[in-house]
PDB file of C-alpha atoms in Angstrom:
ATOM      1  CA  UNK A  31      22.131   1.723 -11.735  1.00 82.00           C
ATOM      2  CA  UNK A  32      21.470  -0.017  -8.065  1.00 89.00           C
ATOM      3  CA  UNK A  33      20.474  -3.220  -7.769  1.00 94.00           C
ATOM      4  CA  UNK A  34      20.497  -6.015  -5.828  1.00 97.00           C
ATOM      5  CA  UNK A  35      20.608 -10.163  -6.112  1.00 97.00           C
ATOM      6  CA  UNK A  36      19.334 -12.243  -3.646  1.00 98.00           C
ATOM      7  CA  UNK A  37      20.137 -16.265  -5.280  1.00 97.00           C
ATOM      8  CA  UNK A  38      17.980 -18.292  -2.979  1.00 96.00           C
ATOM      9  CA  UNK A  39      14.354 -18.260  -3.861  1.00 96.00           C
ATOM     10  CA  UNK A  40      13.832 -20.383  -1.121  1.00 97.00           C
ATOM     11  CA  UNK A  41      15.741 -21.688   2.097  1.00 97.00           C
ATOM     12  CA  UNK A  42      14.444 -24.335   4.865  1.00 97.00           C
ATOM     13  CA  UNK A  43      16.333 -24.891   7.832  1.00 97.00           C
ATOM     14  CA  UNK A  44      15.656 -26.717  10.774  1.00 97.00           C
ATOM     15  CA  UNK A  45      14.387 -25.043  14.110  1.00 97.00           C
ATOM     16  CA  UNK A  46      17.885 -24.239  16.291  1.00 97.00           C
ATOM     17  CA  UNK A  47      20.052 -24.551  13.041  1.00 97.00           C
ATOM     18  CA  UNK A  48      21.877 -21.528  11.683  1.00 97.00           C
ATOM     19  CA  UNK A  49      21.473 -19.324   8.710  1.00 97.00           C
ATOM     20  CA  UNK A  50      22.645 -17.413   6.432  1.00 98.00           C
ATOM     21  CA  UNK A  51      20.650 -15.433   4.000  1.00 98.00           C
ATOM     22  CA  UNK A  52      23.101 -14.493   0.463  1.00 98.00           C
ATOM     23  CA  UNK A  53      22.800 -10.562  -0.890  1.00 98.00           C
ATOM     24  CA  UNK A  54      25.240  -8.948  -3.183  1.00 97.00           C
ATOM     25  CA  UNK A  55      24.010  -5.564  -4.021  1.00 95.00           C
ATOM     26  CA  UNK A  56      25.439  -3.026  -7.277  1.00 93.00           C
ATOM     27  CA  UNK A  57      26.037   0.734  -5.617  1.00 89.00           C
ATOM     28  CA  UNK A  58      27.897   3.648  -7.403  1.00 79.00           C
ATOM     29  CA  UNK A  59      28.448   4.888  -4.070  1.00 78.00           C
ATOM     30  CA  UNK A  60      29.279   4.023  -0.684  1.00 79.00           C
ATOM     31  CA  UNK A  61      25.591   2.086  -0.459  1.00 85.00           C
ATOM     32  CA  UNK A  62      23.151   2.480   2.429  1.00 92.00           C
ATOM     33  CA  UNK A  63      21.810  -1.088   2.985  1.00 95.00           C
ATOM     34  CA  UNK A  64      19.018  -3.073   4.780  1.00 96.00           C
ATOM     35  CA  UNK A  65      17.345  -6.141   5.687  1.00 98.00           C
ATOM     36  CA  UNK A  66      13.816  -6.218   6.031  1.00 97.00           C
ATOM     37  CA  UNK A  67      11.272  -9.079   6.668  1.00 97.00           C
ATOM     38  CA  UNK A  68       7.428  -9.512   5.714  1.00 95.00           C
ATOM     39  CA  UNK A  69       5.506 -11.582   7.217  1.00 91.00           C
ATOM     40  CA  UNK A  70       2.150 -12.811   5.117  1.00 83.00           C
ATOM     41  CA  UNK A  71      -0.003 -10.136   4.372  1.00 75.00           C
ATOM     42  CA  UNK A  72       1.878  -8.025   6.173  1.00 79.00           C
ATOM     43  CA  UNK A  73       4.616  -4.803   5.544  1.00 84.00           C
ATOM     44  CA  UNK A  74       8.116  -4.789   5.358  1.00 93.00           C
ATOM     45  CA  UNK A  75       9.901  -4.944   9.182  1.00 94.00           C
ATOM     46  CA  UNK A  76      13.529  -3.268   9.529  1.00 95.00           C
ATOM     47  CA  UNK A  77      15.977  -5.698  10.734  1.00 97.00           C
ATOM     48  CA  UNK A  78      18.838  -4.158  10.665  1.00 95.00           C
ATOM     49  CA  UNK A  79      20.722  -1.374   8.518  1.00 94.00           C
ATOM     50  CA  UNK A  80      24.515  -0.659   7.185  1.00 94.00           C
ATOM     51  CA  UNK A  81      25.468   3.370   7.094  1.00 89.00           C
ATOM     52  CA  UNK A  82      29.291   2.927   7.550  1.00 85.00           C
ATOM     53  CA  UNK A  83      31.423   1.998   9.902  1.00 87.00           C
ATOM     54  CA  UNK A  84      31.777  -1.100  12.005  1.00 89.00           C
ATOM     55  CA  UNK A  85      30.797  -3.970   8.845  1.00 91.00           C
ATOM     56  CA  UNK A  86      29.286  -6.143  11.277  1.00 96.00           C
ATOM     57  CA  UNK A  87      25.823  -5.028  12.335  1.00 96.00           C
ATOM     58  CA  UNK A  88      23.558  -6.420  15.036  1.00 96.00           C
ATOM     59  CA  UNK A  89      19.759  -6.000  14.476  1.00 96.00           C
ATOM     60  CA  UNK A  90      16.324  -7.245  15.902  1.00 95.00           C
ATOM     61  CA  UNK A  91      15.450 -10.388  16.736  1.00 94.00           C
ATOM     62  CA  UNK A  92      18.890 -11.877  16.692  1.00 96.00           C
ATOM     63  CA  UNK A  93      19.846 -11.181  13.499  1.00 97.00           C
ATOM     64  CA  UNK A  94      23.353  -9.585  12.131  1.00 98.00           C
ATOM     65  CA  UNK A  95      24.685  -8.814   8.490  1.00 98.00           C
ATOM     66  CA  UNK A  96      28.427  -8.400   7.496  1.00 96.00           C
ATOM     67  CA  UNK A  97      29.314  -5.667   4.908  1.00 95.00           C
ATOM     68  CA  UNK A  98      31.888  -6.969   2.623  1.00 94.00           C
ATOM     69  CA  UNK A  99      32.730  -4.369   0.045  1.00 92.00           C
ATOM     70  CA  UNK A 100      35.673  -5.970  -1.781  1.00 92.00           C
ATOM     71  CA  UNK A 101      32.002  -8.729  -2.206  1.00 94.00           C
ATOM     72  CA  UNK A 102      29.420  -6.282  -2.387  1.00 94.00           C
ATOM     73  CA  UNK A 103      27.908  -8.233  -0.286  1.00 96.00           C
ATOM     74  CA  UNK A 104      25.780  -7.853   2.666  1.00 97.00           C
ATOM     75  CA  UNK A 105      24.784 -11.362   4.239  1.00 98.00           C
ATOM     76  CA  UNK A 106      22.366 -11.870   6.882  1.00 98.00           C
ATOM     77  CA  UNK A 107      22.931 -14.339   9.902  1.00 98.00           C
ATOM     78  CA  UNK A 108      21.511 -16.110  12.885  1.00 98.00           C
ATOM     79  CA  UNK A 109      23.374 -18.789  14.743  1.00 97.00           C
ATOM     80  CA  UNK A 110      19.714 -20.367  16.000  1.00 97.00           C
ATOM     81  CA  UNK A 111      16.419 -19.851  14.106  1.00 97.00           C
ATOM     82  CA  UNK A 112      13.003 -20.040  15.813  1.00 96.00           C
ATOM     83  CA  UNK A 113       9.959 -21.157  14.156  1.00 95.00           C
ATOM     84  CA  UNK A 114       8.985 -17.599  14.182  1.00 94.00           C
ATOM     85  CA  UNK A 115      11.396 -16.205  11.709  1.00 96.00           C
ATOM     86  CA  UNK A 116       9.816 -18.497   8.598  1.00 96.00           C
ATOM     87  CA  UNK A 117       9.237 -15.728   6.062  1.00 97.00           C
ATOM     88  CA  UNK A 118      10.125 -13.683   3.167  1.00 97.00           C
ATOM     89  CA  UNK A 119      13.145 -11.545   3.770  1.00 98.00           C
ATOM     90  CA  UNK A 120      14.206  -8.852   1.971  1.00 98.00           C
ATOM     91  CA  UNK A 121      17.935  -7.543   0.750  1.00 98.00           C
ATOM     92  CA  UNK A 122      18.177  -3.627  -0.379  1.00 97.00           C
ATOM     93  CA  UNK A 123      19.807  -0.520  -1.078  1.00 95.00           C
ATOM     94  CA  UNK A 124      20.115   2.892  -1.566  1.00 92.00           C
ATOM     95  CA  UNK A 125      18.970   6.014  -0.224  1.00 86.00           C
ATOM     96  CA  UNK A 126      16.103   7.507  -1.140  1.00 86.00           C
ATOM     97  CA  UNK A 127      14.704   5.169  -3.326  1.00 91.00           C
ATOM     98  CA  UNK A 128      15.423   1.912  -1.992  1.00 94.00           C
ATOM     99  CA  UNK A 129      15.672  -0.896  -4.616  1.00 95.00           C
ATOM    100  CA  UNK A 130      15.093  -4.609  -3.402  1.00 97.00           C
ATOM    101  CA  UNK A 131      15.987  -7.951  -4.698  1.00 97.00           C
ATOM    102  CA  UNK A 132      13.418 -10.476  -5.241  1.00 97.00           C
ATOM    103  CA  UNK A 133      13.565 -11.979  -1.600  1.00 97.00           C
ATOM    104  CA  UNK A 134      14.337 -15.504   0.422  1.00 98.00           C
ATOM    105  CA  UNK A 135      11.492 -17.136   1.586  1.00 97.00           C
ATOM    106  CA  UNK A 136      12.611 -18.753   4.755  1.00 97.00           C
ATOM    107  CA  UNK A 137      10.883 -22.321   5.524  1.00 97.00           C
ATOM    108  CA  UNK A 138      11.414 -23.687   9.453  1.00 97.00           C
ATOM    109  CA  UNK A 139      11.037 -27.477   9.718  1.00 96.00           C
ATOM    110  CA  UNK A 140      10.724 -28.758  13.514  1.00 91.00           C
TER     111      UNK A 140
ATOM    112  CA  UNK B 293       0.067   2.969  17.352  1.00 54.00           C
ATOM    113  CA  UNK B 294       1.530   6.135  15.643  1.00 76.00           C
ATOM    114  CA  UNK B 295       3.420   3.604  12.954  1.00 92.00           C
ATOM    115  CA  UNK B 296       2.420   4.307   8.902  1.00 95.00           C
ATOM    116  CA  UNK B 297      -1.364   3.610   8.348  1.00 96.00           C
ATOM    117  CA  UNK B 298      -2.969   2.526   4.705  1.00 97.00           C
ATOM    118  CA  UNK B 299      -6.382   2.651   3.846  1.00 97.00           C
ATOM    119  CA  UNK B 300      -8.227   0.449   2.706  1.00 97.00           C
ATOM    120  CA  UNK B 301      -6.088  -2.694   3.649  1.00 96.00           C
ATOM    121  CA  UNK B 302      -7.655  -4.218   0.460  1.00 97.00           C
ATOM    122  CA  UNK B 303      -9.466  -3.009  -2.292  1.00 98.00           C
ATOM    123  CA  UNK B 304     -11.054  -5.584  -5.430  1.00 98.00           C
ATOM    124  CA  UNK B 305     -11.818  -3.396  -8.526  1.00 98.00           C
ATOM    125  CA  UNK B 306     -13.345  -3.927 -12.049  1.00 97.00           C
ATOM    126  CA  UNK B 307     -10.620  -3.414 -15.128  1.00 97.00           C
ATOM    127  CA  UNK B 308     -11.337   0.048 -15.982  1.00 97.00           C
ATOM    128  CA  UNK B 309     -12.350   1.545 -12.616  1.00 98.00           C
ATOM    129  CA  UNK B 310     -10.016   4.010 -10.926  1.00 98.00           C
ATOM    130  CA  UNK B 311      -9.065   3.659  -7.318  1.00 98.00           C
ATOM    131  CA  UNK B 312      -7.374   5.656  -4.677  1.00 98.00           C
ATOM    132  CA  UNK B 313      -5.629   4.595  -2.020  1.00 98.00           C
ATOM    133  CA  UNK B 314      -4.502   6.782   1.285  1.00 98.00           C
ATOM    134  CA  UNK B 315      -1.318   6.456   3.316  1.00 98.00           C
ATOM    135  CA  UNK B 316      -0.870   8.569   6.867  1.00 97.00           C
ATOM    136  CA  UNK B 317       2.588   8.775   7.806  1.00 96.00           C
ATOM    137  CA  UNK B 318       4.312   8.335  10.884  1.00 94.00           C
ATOM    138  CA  UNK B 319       3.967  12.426  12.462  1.00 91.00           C
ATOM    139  CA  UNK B 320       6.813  14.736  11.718  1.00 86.00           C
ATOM    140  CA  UNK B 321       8.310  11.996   8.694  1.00 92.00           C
ATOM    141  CA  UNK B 322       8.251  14.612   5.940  1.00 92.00           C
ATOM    142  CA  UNK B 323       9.417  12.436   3.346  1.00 95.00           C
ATOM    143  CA  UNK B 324       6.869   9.862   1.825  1.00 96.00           C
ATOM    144  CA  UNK B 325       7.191   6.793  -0.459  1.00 97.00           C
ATOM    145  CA  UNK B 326       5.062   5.176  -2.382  1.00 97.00           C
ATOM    146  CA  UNK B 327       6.247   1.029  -3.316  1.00 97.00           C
ATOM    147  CA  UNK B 328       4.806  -1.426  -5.722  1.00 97.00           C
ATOM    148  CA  UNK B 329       4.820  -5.211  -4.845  1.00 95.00           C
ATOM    149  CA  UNK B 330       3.743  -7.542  -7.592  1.00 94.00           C
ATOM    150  CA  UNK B 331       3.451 -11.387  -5.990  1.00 90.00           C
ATOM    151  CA  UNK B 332       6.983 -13.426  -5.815  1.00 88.00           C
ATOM    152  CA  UNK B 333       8.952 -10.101  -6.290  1.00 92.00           C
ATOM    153  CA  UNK B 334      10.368  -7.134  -4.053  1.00 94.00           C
ATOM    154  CA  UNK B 335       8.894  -3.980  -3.760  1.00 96.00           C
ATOM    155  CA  UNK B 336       9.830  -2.029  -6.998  1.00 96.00           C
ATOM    156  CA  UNK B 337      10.342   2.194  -5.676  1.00 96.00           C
ATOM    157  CA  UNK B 338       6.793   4.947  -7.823  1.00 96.00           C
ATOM    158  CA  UNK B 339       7.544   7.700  -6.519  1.00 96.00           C
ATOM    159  CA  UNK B 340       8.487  10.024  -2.933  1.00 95.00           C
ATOM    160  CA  UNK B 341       7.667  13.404  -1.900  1.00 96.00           C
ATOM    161  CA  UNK B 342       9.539  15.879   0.600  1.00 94.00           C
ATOM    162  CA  UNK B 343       6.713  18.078   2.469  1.00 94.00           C
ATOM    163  CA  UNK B 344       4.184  18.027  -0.600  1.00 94.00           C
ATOM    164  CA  UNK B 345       6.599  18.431  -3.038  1.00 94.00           C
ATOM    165  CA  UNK B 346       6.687  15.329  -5.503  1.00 94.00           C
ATOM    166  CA  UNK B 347      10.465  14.627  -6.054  1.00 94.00           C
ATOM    167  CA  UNK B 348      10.867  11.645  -8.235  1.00 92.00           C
ATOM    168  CA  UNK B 349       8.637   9.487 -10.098  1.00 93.00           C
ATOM    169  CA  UNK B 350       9.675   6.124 -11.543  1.00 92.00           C
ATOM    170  CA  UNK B 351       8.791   4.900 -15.113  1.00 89.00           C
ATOM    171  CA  UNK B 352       7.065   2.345 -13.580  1.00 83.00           C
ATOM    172  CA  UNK B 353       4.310   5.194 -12.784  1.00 86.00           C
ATOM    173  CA  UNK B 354       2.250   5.561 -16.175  1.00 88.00           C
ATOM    174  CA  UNK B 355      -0.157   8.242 -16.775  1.00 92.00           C
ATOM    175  CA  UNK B 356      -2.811   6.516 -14.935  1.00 95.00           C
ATOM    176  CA  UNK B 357      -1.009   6.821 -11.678  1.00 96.00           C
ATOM    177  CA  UNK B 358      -0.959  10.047 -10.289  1.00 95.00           C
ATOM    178  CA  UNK B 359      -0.024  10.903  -6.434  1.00 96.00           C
ATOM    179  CA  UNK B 360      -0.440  13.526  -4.420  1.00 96.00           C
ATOM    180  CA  UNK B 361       0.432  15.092  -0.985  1.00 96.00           C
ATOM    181  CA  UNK B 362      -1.280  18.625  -0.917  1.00 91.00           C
ATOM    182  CA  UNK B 363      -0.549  19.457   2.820  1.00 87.00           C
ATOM    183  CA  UNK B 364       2.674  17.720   3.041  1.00 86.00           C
ATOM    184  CA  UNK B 365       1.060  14.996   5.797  1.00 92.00           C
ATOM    185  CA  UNK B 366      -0.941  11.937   4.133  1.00 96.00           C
ATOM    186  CA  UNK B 367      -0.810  10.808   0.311  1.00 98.00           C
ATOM    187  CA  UNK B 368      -2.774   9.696  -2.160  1.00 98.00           C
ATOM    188  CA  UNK B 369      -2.285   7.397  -4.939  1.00 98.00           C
ATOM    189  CA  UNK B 370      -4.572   7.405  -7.589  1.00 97.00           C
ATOM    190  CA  UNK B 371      -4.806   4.494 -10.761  1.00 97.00           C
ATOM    191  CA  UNK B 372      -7.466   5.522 -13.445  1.00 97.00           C
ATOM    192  CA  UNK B 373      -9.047   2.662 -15.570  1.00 97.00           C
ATOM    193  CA  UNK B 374      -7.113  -0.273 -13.833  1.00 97.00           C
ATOM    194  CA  UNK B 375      -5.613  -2.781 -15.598  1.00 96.00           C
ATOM    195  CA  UNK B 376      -5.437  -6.579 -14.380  1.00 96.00           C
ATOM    196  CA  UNK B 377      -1.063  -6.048 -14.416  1.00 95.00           C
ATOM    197  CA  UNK B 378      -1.845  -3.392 -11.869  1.00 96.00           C
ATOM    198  CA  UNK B 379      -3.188  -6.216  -9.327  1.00 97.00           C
ATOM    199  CA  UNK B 380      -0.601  -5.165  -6.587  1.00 96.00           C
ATOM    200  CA  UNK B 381       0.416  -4.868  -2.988  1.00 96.00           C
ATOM    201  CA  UNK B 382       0.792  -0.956  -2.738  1.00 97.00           C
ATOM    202  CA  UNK B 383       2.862   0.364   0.377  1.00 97.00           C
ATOM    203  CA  UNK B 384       3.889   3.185   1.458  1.00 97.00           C
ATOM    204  CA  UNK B 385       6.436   4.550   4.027  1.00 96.00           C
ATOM    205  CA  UNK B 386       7.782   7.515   5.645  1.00 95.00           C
ATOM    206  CA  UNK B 387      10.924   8.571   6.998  1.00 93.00           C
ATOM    207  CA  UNK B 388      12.184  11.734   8.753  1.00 88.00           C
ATOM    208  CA  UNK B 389      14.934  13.846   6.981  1.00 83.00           C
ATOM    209  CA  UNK B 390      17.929  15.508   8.977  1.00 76.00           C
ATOM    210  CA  UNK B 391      21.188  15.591   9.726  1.00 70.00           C
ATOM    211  CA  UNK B 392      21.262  11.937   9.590  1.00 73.00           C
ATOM    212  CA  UNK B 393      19.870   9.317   7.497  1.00 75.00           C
ATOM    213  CA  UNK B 394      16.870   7.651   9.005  1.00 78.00           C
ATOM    214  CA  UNK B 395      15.393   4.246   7.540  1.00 88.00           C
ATOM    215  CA  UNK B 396      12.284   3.809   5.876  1.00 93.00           C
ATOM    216  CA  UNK B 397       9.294   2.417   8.086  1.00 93.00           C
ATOM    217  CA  UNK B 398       6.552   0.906   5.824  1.00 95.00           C
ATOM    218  CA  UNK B 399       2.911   0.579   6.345  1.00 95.00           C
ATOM    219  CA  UNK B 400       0.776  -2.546   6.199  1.00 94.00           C
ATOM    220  CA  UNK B 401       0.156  -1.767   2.038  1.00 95.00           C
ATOM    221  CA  UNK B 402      -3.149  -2.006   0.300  1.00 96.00           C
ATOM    222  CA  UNK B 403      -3.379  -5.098  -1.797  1.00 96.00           C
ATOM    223  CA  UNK B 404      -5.430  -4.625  -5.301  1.00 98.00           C
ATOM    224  CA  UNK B 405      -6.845  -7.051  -7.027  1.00 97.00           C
ATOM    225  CA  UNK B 406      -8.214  -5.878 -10.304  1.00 98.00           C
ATOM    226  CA  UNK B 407     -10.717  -8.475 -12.210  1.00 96.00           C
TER     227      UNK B 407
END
């Protein structure tokens, strides 16, 4: 069965610091995977996705993941967050039905 | 903005009432998913269609949800006599199939709040 761990419940950073969001996911197969963000009240926003290829993958908003299969992991990154980005983010995979962990809920102190 | 639509955005029901809820996907995404998102958790995967062909249903989906696409373009999902556990965020997203994979782009959700 697919799942997928995210271990911080919660994260603050300062504005301008960097970050780096944990996921390690469970696959039988070589897994599709994704970031999204959700902002209050509000749907799920792709940030970026991993197919194949290249394991580092640039998405929206400055934000890149690393595929690390000997980890099974799939971090998210951003070398300076904005006040903006406070939110819930989301780690998940698969392919048809996705299956998500239980999110980071990113706090930005000034 | 031709993104996925819900309606309503929010819906506050009796226990024991049945609701429906409506999701319009984005044109030409024949494939359809329907997400549950119970407060401090990820959304947890009910069911998807191809067209209006219902593919897979979770267990999570009881007999008191039922979902339909009958022209293969927007969805329904129906609870009958809600339960308070069934207080939700309900979203739904579409994605277009072929010959290669396409992410899933979600809609706004409908949030329920059963009393």
């Amino acid at each position: 069965a697919q799942s997928v761990t995210q271990p911080d419940i919660h994260i603050t950073v300062s504005e301008g610091a960097s970050l780096e969001l944990r996921c390690n996911y469970s696959y039988g197969a070589t897994p599709y995977l994704f970031w999204y963000v959700q902002s209050p009240g509000q749907g799920l926003q792709l940030l970026l996705k991993y197919f194949s290829g290249d394991t580092l993958v640039q998405g929206i908003k400055g934000f890149e993941a690393e595929f690390k299969r000997s980890q099974s992991s799939f971090n998210l990154r951003k070398p300076s967050v904005h006040w903006s980005d406070a939110a819930e983010y989301f780690c998940a995979v698969g392919y048809e039905k996705l299956t998500f962990g239980t999110g980071t809920r990113l706090t930005i102190i000034p | 903005d031709t993104g996925v639509s819900q309606d309503p955005r929010h819906k506050i029901t009796k226990r024991g009432q049945n609701v429906t809820f409506r999701c319009d996907p984005i044109s030409e995404h024949n494939r359809l998913y329907w997400y549950r998102q119970t407060l401090g958790q990820g959304p947890e995967f009910l069911t998807y269609f191809q067209n209006e062909a219902q593919l897979e249903k979770s267990r999570l989906l009881s007999d008191r949800f039922s979902a339909e696409r009958p022209k293969g373009s927007f969805s329904t999902l129906e609870i009958q006599r809600t339960e308070q556990g069934d207080s939700a965020m309900y979203l739904c997203a579409s994605r277009p199939s072929g010959p290669s994979y396409n992410e899933q782009f979600f809609g706004p959700g409908t949030r329920l709040t059963v009393l």
